[in-house]
CSV table of C-alpha atoms in Angstrom, one decimal:
chain,number,residue,atom,x,y,z
A,1,MET,CA,0.1,0.2,0.6
A,2,ALA,CA,3.2,2.7,0.1
A,3,PRO,CA,2.5,3.3,-3.6
A,4,LEU,CA,-0.8,3.7,-3.6
A,5,PRO,CA,-0.6,8.1,-2.9
A,6,GLN,CA,1.1,8.6,-5.7
A,7,LEU,CA,-2.0,7.5,-8.1
A,8,THR,CA,-3.2,10.5,-7.3
A,9,ALA,CA,-5.5,10.2,-11.1
A,10,LEU,CA,-7.0,7.5,-9.6
A,11,THR,CA,-10.5,6.8,-10.3
A,12,PHE,CA,-11.3,3.5,-9.5
A,13,LEU,CA,-10.0,1.2,-6.4
A,14,GLU,CA,-10.8,-2.2,-5.5
A,15,LEU,CA,-9.2,-4.0,-3.4
A,16,ASP,CA,-10.3,-7.7,-2.8
A,17,TYR,CA,-9.7,-10.2,0.3
A,18,THR,CA,-7.9,-7.4,1.9
A,19,HIS,CA,-6.5,-8.3,5.8
A,20,ASN,CA,-6.1,-4.2,6.0
A,21,LEU,CA,-7.1,-1.1,5.1
A,22,PRO,CA,-5.1,1.2,3.7
A,23,PRO,CA,-3.5,3.9,5.7
A,24,PRO,CA,-6.2,6.8,6.2
A,25,ALA,CA,-3.4,9.3,4.7
A,26,SER,CA,-3.2,7.2,2.4
A,27,LEU,CA,-6.5,7.0,1.0
A,28,ALA,CA,-7.3,10.5,1.4
A,29,ALA,CA,-4.6,11.6,-0.8
A,30,LEU,CA,-6.6,9.7,-4.0
A,31,THR,CA,-9.2,13.2,-4.5
A,32,ALA,CA,-9.6,11.9,-8.5
A,33,LEU,CA,-11.5,8.5,-7.0
A,34,HIS,CA,-14.9,8.2,-7.9
A,35,HIS,CA,-15.6,4.4,-7.2
A,36,VAL,CA,-13.8,2.9,-4.0
A,37,CYS,CA,-15.0,-1.3,-3.6
A,38,MET,CA,-12.9,-2.8,-0.1
A,39,TRP,CA,-13.7,-6.5,0.2
A,40,MET,CA,-12.1,-7.0,3.7
A,41,ALA,CA,-10.8,-10.6,4.8
A,42,GLN,CA,-11.5,-9.3,8.6
A,43,ALA,CA,-13.9,-7.0,10.3
A,44,MET,CA,-13.6,-3.2,11.0
A,45,SER,CA,-14.4,-0.2,11.7
A,46,ALA,CA,-16.8,2.1,10.8
A,47,ALA,CA,-15.2,5.0,12.0
A,48,SER,CA,-11.5,4.0,11.1
A,49,LEU,CA,-12.8,5.4,8.0
A,50,ASP,CA,-14.3,8.0,9.1
A,51,ALA,CA,-10.5,10.1,8.0
A,52,ALA,CA,-10.0,9.0,5.5
A,53,LEU,CA,-13.2,9.8,3.8
A,54,PRO,CA,-14.1,13.2,3.4
A,55,PRO,CA,-11.4,14.1,1.1
A,56,LEU,CA,-12.6,12.0,-1.3
A,57,GLN,CA,-15.4,14.7,-2.7
A,58,GLN,CA,-15.6,13.2,-6.1
A,59,LEU,CA,-16.4,9.6,-4.9
A,60,THR,CA,-20.2,8.1,-6.5
A,61,CYS,CA,-20.2,5.1,-5.0
A,62,LEU,CA,-18.6,3.4,-1.9
A,63,ALA,CA,-18.9,-0.1,-1.1
A,64,LEU,CA,-17.8,-2.0,2.2
A,65,SER,CA,-17.6,-5.5,3.3
A,66,LYS,CA,-17.2,-6.6,6.7
A,67,ILE,CA,-18.0,-3.0,8.7
A,68,ASP,CA,-19.0,-3.3,11.8
A,69,GLY,CA,-21.8,-0.1,10.6
A,70,ILE,CA,-21.7,3.3,9.2
A,71,PRO,CA,-18.6,5.8,8.6
A,72,ALA,CA,-20.4,8.9,9.9
A,73,ALA,CA,-17.9,10.8,7.1
A,74,VAL,CA,-20.4,9.1,4.3
A,75,ALA,CA,-22.3,12.4,4.8
A,76,SER,CA,-19.8,14.2,4.0
A,77,LEU,CA,-19.8,13.1,0.5
A,78,PRO,CA,-21.6,15.2,-1.5
A,79,HIS,CA,-21.7,13.2,-4.7
A,80,LEU,CA,-22.6,9.4,-3.5
A,81,GLN,CA,-24.7,7.9,-5.4
A,82,ARG,CA,-24.1,4.1,-4.6
A,83,LEU,CA,-23.7,2.7,-1.0
A,84,PHE,CA,-23.1,-0.8,-0.5
A,85,LEU,CA,-22.0,-2.4,3.1
A,86,CYS,CA,-21.4,-5.7,4.8
A,87,ASN,CA,-22.1,-6.0,8.1
A,88,VAL,CA,-20.7,-8.9,9.1
A,89,ARG,CA,-21.2,-9.1,13.2
A,90,GLN,CA,-19.5,-12.6,14.8
A,91,GLY,CA,-22.4,-14.6,17.3
A,92,GLY,CA,-25.5,-12.6,16.3
A,93,GLN,CA,-27.0,-10.2,14.4
A,94,GLN,CA,-26.4,-6.5,14.0
A,95,PRO,CA,-28.9,-3.5,15.2
A,96,ALA,CA,-30.3,-1.4,12.0
A,97,GLN,CA,-28.7,2.0,11.9
A,98,ALA,CA,-29.8,4.8,10.4
A,99,LEU,CA,-28.2,6.2,7.6
A,100,PRO,CA,-25.9,10.0,8.5
A,101,PRO,CA,-28.1,13.0,6.9
A,102,ARG,CA,-27.5,14.5,4.4
A,103,LEU,CA,-27.2,11.5,1.9
A,104,ALA,CA,-30.5,13.0,-0.3
A,105,GLY,CA,-28.7,12.1,-3.5
A,106,LEU,CA,-28.6,8.3,-2.8
A,107,ARG,CA,-29.0,6.7,-5.2
A,108,CYS,CA,-28.6,3.2,-4.8
A,109,LEU,CA,-28.7,1.2,-1.2
A,110,GLY,CA,-27.3,-2.2,-0.3
């Protein structure tokens, strides 16, 4: 993941079966991203993305697996149209969560 911040023109990022999230500063440097899809190998905290998401102002699609909730920072993404979250919790069901405010532009929720 070290060279990731150098890819400043990157618009599409898909990480499959990733064991670790890219460092928030590395992800935040990719301000041209329109599509981010991260299928994690292990559970991650929604709060772990809150520092990385606000700089991604061009983001239109965000797909995350094995996340323990909805990152609050999705509310700061003005162009977000598609949001997909696969919440996985060991040993039981995840309680329902409200979407953050200001997601009026959302066209697809999964």
